[in-house]
Structure formats: structure tokens, C-alpha cells
Amino acid sequence: MASNMALAHSYSSIKQFENCPRQYNEVRILKKFKQSETEATLYGTAVHKAFEDYIKDRTPLPPQFAQFQRYIEPLAAIEGDIHCEEKMGIRANFSPCGFFDKDVWFRGVPDFMAINRDKRLARVADFKTGKSSRYADKSQLELLAAMIMSHYPEVDTVKGALLFVVAGDIIRTEFTRDHLADIYSRWAGRAGAIDKALELNVWNPRSGPLCKFCPLTEDACEYRSK
């Protein structure tokens, strides 16, 4: 694999690499395997769609999701320009760009975003349908906040929330422009680890509890036979 290959990163791709470089390479670069849908991912997709329809068009939540109304109602009432699933990108120099631009460096898609220009404030939320918030990762909101401030120079503060609607928990964050340099430095370092693996073409597997969900076969990874 050529070391000058340009990679577009995202929160999920960085996490996949850090969980297992071998899986990252086989799935995202070589494209030999594909993550299959599970009952949990299908449920999450259905919840996301129902929330988006409610926020954008006030389409009532399906009965099976009615218990989540208390999380979505406040979002729909937030002041500002509301966006759902807006595709954003940034270049390696941290300037904003399109999601599919050739020079895109990081991509992000906030489940919910509200831009209040008068207050120079944005709110961002990501919907989680996992059964526990124990391992909540605030860094996802950190990256989204930085991308929002890059795309919306009129925004100085981003308040974020991971909404664990099934677990019944909300993890809150707040970032300002003073945090931008540190945020981008951290994510550049995480992306740099992938660039180094690409340069050396070294993708060592990493064993862990997620191995049982891995799409790789035994001939692609020694841990799949254990």
C-alpha cells in the first residue's frame, strides 16, 4: 500500500484503528471485509431516523420509541438554526471543507446541531442506544465541537451532549475557541498514528472483547481462531 495515500478520518475510523489496526486495514483500506448489521445497529438506525423526523417535521415518534420523547422534545425547542445529520469536513490545516472534497482530512456528522448566531452559541447532540453509559467517550463531542467552530466562525462556544436514551443518562460537555488548538493537536496525533502504520504497512492485530464481533475470518487474523 502506497504511503502517500490520502486518508479521510472520522471519530469512528480513529476508534476502529485504536481498537484494532488489523481490522481497520482489512475493512477500511483493503476493503476485504464489511461490518455487518446487527440487531443493535438496526435498532440504533431506526431510533436515529425517528428522532430526526420528529425534530425536523414534528413527525410523532413511533409507539416503541415514545419513552424517548423527554429527550427529543427539548432539542426540538432549542433556539437557533437546527440541523440534523449535517455532513461536515475539515482539511489538514483545520479549515472547513465539504464532506466529499478530495482534500478532506476529518469528517463528522452531528446527529443534532443548533446554531444560535445571536448568542454565538452552538449545541450538538449525539444519540446513543447502548444499554450503558459507563464507557461514554466525550472525545466524539470534542471533535464535533471543533468542526462546528471551523464551519461557523460566528460560534464561540459549543455545548454538547451524549444522549444515552436507553440507559437514561446524559453526558454533557462545553468547549470554546480557546480549546481549539488543543483539540486539533490531539486529533492530529491520533490520525498521525494511522499515517505511520500506513507508511510502514504494519497493522498488528489487537485482541479484546470486541473480537467476537469482528468481520475478519481466521485466515486474516490469528485472534479469530481463539
Coordinates of C-alpha atoms in Angstrom, one line a residue:
M1 CA 0.0 0.0 0.0
A2 CA 1.4 3.3 -1.0
S3 CA 2.4 5.5 1.9
N4 CA 1.3 8.7 0.1
M5 CA -2.3 7.5 0.1
A6 CA -4.6 10.3 1.4
L7 CA -6.9 9.1 4.2
A8 CA -10.1 10.8 5.4
H9 CA -10.5 10.2 9.1
S10 CA -13.5 10.3 11.4
Y11 CA -14.2 9.6 15.0
S12 CA -15.4 6.1 14.2
S13 CA -12.4 5.3 12.0
I14 CA -9.9 6.5 14.6
K15 CA -11.7 4.4 17.3
Q16 CA -11.6 1.4 15.0
F17 CA -7.9 1.8 14.4
E18 CA -7.2 2.2 18.1
N19 CA -9.3 -0.9 18.9
C20 CA -7.5 -3.0 16.3
P21 CA -5.2 -1.8 13.5
R22 CA -5.6 -5.1 11.6
Q23 CA -9.4 -4.7 11.4
Y24 CA -9.0 -1.1 10.3
N25 CA -6.7 -2.0 7.5
E26 CA -8.8 -5.0 6.3
V27 CA -12.1 -3.2 6.4
R28 CA -11.3 0.4 5.6
I29 CA -8.3 0.3 3.4
L30 CA -8.2 -3.1 1.7
K31 CA -12.0 -3.4 1.9
K32 CA -11.8 -7.2 2.1
F33 CA -14.4 -7.3 4.8
K34 CA -17.5 -5.4 5.7
Q35 CA -19.1 -4.7 9.1
S36 CA -22.5 -6.5 9.1
E37 CA -25.6 -5.0 10.5
T38 CA -26.7 -6.4 13.9
E39 CA -29.9 -6.2 15.8
A40 CA -28.4 -3.4 17.9
T41 CA -27.2 -1.3 15.0
L42 CA -30.5 -1.7 13.2
Y43 CA -32.3 -0.5 16.3
G44 CA -30.0 2.4 16.6
T45 CA -30.6 3.4 13.0
A46 CA -34.4 3.3 13.5
V47 CA -34.1 5.4 16.6
H48 CA -31.9 8.0 14.8
K49 CA -34.4 8.2 11.9
A50 CA -37.4 8.6 14.3
F51 CA -35.6 11.4 16.2
E52 CA -34.6 13.2 13.0
D53 CA -38.2 13.1 11.7
Y54 CA -39.6 14.4 14.9
I55 CA -37.0 17.3 15.2
K56 CA -37.4 18.3 11.5
D57 CA -41.1 17.7 10.8
R58 CA -42.6 17.0 14.2
T59 CA -43.5 13.5 13.0
P60 CA -44.7 11.7 16.1
L61 CA -42.4 9.1 17.5
P62 CA -43.4 5.5 16.8
P63 CA -45.1 3.9 19.8
Q64 CA -42.0 1.7 20.5
F65 CA -39.9 4.9 20.9
A66 CA -42.4 7.0 22.8
Q67 CA -40.5 6.7 26.0
F68 CA -37.7 8.8 24.5
Q69 CA -39.9 11.8 24.0
R70 CA -38.4 13.6 27.0
Y71 CA -35.0 13.6 25.3
I72 CA -36.1 14.9 21.9
E73 CA -38.7 17.5 23.0
P74 CA -36.1 19.9 24.4
L75 CA -33.9 19.6 21.4
A76 CA -36.7 20.5 19.0
A77 CA -37.4 23.6 21.1
I78 CA -33.9 25.0 21.1
E79 CA -33.5 28.5 19.7
G80 CA -31.4 28.8 16.5
D81 CA -31.0 27.2 13.1
I82 CA -31.5 23.4 13.6
H83 CA -29.7 20.8 11.5
C84 CA -29.8 17.0 11.6
E85 CA -27.2 14.8 10.1
E86 CA -25.3 17.7 8.5
K87 CA -22.2 16.4 6.8
M88 CA -19.1 18.4 7.6
G89 CA -15.4 18.2 6.7
I90 CA -12.1 19.9 7.6
R91 CA -8.8 20.0 5.9
A92 CA -5.4 19.2 7.5
N93 CA -4.9 22.9 8.1
F94 CA -8.2 22.9 10.1
S95 CA -10.1 25.0 7.5
P96 CA -13.6 23.9 6.7
C97 CA -14.4 21.9 3.6
G98 CA -17.1 19.7 2.1
F99 CA -17.7 16.2 3.3
F100 CA -16.6 14.7 0.0
D101 CA -13.9 17.1 -1.0
K102 CA -10.7 15.5 -2.2
D103 CA -8.6 17.2 0.4
V104 CA -10.9 16.4 3.4
W105 CA -8.9 15.3 6.4
F106 CA -11.6 14.7 9.0
R107 CA -15.3 14.1 8.5
G108 CA -18.2 14.5 11.0
V109 CA -21.9 14.2 11.0
P110 CA -23.7 15.6 14.1
D111 CA -27.0 13.8 14.9
F112 CA -28.3 17.2 16.0
M113 CA -26.9 20.7 15.8
A114 CA -28.4 24.1 16.6
I115 CA -26.6 27.4 15.7
N116 CA -27.6 30.5 17.6
R117 CA -25.8 33.3 16.0
D118 CA -27.1 36.0 18.3
K119 CA -25.6 34.2 21.3
R120 CA -22.5 32.9 19.4
L121 CA -23.5 29.5 20.7
A122 CA -24.0 26.1 19.1
R123 CA -25.5 23.0 20.7
V124 CA -24.6 19.5 19.4
A125 CA -26.0 16.1 20.4
D126 CA -25.3 12.5 19.6
F127 CA -27.9 9.9 20.2
K128 CA -26.8 6.6 21.9
T129 CA -28.9 3.5 22.1
G130 CA -26.4 1.4 24.1
K131 CA -27.6 -0.1 27.4
S132 CA -24.9 1.6 29.4
S133 CA -23.1 5.0 29.5
R134 CA -20.3 3.6 31.6
Y135 CA -17.7 3.9 28.7
A136 CA -19.1 7.2 27.3
D137 CA -16.5 8.9 25.1
K138 CA -16.6 12.6 25.3
S139 CA -13.9 13.0 22.6
Q140 CA -16.6 12.5 19.9
L141 CA -18.2 15.7 21.1
E142 CA -14.8 17.4 21.3
L143 CA -14.1 16.7 17.6
L144 CA -17.6 17.7 16.5
A145 CA -17.3 21.0 18.5
A146 CA -14.1 21.9 16.8
M147 CA -15.5 21.1 13.4
I148 CA -18.6 23.3 14.1
M149 CA -16.4 26.2 15.2
S150 CA -14.4 25.8 12.0
H151 CA -17.5 25.8 9.8
Y152 CA -19.3 28.5 11.8
P153 CA -16.8 31.3 12.7
E154 CA -19.7 33.2 14.4
V155 CA -19.8 30.4 17.1
D156 CA -17.5 30.8 20.1
T157 CA -19.0 28.2 22.4
V158 CA -20.3 24.7 21.7
K159 CA -22.4 22.8 24.3
G160 CA -22.6 19.1 23.7
A161 CA -24.5 16.1 24.9
L162 CA -24.3 12.4 24.5
L163 CA -27.9 11.3 25.0
F164 CA -28.0 7.7 26.2
V165 CA -31.7 7.4 25.7
V166 CA -31.9 3.7 26.6
A167 CA -29.6 3.9 29.6
G168 CA -31.3 7.1 30.8
D169 CA -28.2 9.2 31.1
I170 CA -26.9 12.4 29.6
I171 CA -23.2 13.2 29.3
R172 CA -22.6 17.0 28.9
T173 CA -19.6 18.9 27.6
E174 CA -18.7 22.5 26.8
F175 CA -15.9 23.8 24.5
T176 CA -14.8 27.3 23.4
R177 CA -12.5 28.6 20.8
D178 CA -9.8 28.7 23.5
H179 CA -9.8 24.9 23.3
L180 CA -9.4 24.6 19.5
A181 CA -5.6 24.4 19.3
D182 CA -5.5 21.6 21.9
I183 CA -8.4 19.7 20.3
Y184 CA -6.8 19.7 16.9
S185 CA -3.4 18.8 18.3
R186 CA -4.9 15.7 20.0
W187 CA -6.7 14.6 16.9
A188 CA -3.7 15.2 14.6
G189 CA -1.7 12.9 16.9
R190 CA -4.4 10.2 16.7
A191 CA -4.5 10.5 13.0
G192 CA -0.7 10.5 12.8
A193 CA -0.6 7.0 14.3
I194 CA -2.7 5.8 11.3
D195 CA -0.4 7.6 8.9
K196 CA 2.6 5.9 10.5
A197 CA 1.0 2.5 10.2
L198 CA 0.2 3.2 6.5
E199 CA 3.8 4.4 5.9
L200 CA 5.3 1.2 7.4
N201 CA 2.4 -1.0 6.3
V202 CA 2.3 -2.5 9.7
W203 CA -1.2 -3.4 11.0
N204 CA -0.8 -5.6 14.1
P205 CA -4.0 -7.1 15.5
R206 CA -5.2 -6.3 19.0
S207 CA -7.1 -8.8 21.0
G208 CA -10.0 -7.7 23.0
P209 CA -13.7 -8.2 23.9
L210 CA -14.8 -6.8 20.6
C211 CA -13.1 -9.7 18.7
K212 CA -16.3 -11.7 18.8
F213 CA -18.0 -9.1 16.6
C214 CA -15.1 -8.8 14.1
P215 CA -16.0 -9.5 10.5
L216 CA -12.4 -10.8 9.7
T217 CA -12.0 -14.5 9.1
E218 CA -9.4 -16.8 10.7
D219 CA -7.0 -16.6 7.8
A220 CA -7.0 -12.8 8.1
C221 CA -6.4 -12.6 11.9
E222 CA -5.0 -15.1 14.3
Y223 CA -7.2 -14.0 17.1
R224 CA -10.3 -15.1 15.2
S225 CA -9.4 -18.7 15.8
K226 CA -9.1 -18.3 19.6

